[in-house]
């Protein structure tokens, strides 16, 4: 047997392109199944509480109002995309604004993966287009998540301070989110915790080494101007979706003031994320309906409100991601060549 034959690709080995295509279809199938489960659950609740009343609530919305809801969600995505660009430039990546927005929005297609780990596809695109290994770009993911947690925790804390005492148990969630943000943006603390975890468990040595390497790179983001700008961008983005939820409740006839609506939306989003379910699906919807019920909002209003806001936020983001994903993939392959 020749040396070249030892290194040749087996004739029946799966081709990389076919593997990528199969993985993409698998992710789309997962998305469809998740959406189906959520839709089935909401329909079941609507039928149990009176479909006619739920339908009547849905019919209250006109096209202009629906466009406003989508537009406010788009504000969130664009402001957070601008924050991603800020972090990319601070890290020293040779990428432009449009390029970074393409990566950020395209990653939404993978939001349905558990813990949203599929969004790490952005790291692969960056490796192809810049040649930077994952170890050097991983801090982007850490600081981006930390900024989201910090912004949402601040929004939730402010909403509670403004008198939303009905969900005062949200304080621990806000505190946990802030703690996660602090850990993820403190290089020495994160590296130390990673080392302690490895010494205690001895598990995943390569992964732990990568996390420690990524933690050391976080020093690029620790300056006050960068973090303040990042948090402001996150606050504007998430507050826009919270405002959309408030407007939706008003249009459906629910008497819920802005601070309470903002708190319910933020808490439900955080609670859904803490479950680890893909996109927080199931947990966020359950929390939202339960909290609205505590505020005296009847199920025939809370169910359509929950369904609509999730479609115009989470599912809208996934839809944008699915549109941008193939383009981002093709562009990254062009750079790779």
Phi, psi and omega in degrees: 000131182282162179296322182295328181290333178294330184257002180283155180284128178305143185298332183255012179289141180295136180283145181304319181297318180294322179296317179296319180295317179297319179296321180295317179294326177296318179294320178295320178296319178298316178301314181297319179295315179299314179299321179297317179297314180297315181297318179297319179295316180293321178295319179299317178296319180297319179294322182291331184257359179114097183295325182298319179293319178296316178298321179298322178294318179298324183288349179289338183276139173254174185297323179299317180295320178297319178297321178298318179298314179295322182295320179292325175294322179296325175302316179301310184296319183289321179293319178289329175294322176296324177294320176300318179295319177302314180294320180297317179293321180294326179287340179101010179292136180276058182241152179263174182299312181297320179297316180292321177296323178298317178294314184296311182290321179298328179295339179299337179299337183258014182295341183278357178284149180306129181066009180060027181295337179297340179293352175293355174304332178301326179294324179292317178298319179295323179296318180294320189273336182240343183082001180283132178289165182302324181302328182275335182261346181305325178304332177302315181295315182298311184287330177293314178296318181297320179294321176297314180298316181296314181297315182290324177295319178294318178299315181295317180296319180294319179297318178295320180296332181277006170111019178271055185300341182297338179236044181298340177291357176286346181305313179300325179294317178298318179296319179295320178296317178295321178298316178299321179294319180297314181297317184288347181244013176245099187308310183293320180296314181295317179296319179295317179295323178295316179297315179298319179297317180294317180296327182281328186249327184071013184265152172049060183300318181294317179297317180297322178295321179294320179296318178298319179296318179295321181299320180296331180283348181292345180300339179293341185252003190276356180291145183301314181302320181294312183292322178295314178299317181296317181292321178298316178299319178293319179299315180297315182298307183290327177295328178298317179290325176296322177294321177301319179296319178297313179301318180299315179297319178297315180296331179272002175089013180272135180269077180234119183286168190301314183299319180293315179300318179296318180295316181297315181297313183293314180299316181297320179295315178295316181297319177298320179294324181292339178290339182081358179291148179306120179067011183068016184298134179097302181293316181295317181296317181297316180296319182295314180294319181296316182291323177295322178296322177297333178272007177085011179278122182295155182299327180293347174256317184293325181294307178296326179298316179295315181298316184292315183292328178287325177293319184276357176243281183300305186288331174295317178298317179296320178299316177298317179300317180295329178285321184277330186308307182299323179294316179297321179295314180296317181296320181294325178291326176296318178296321183297330181285000000 
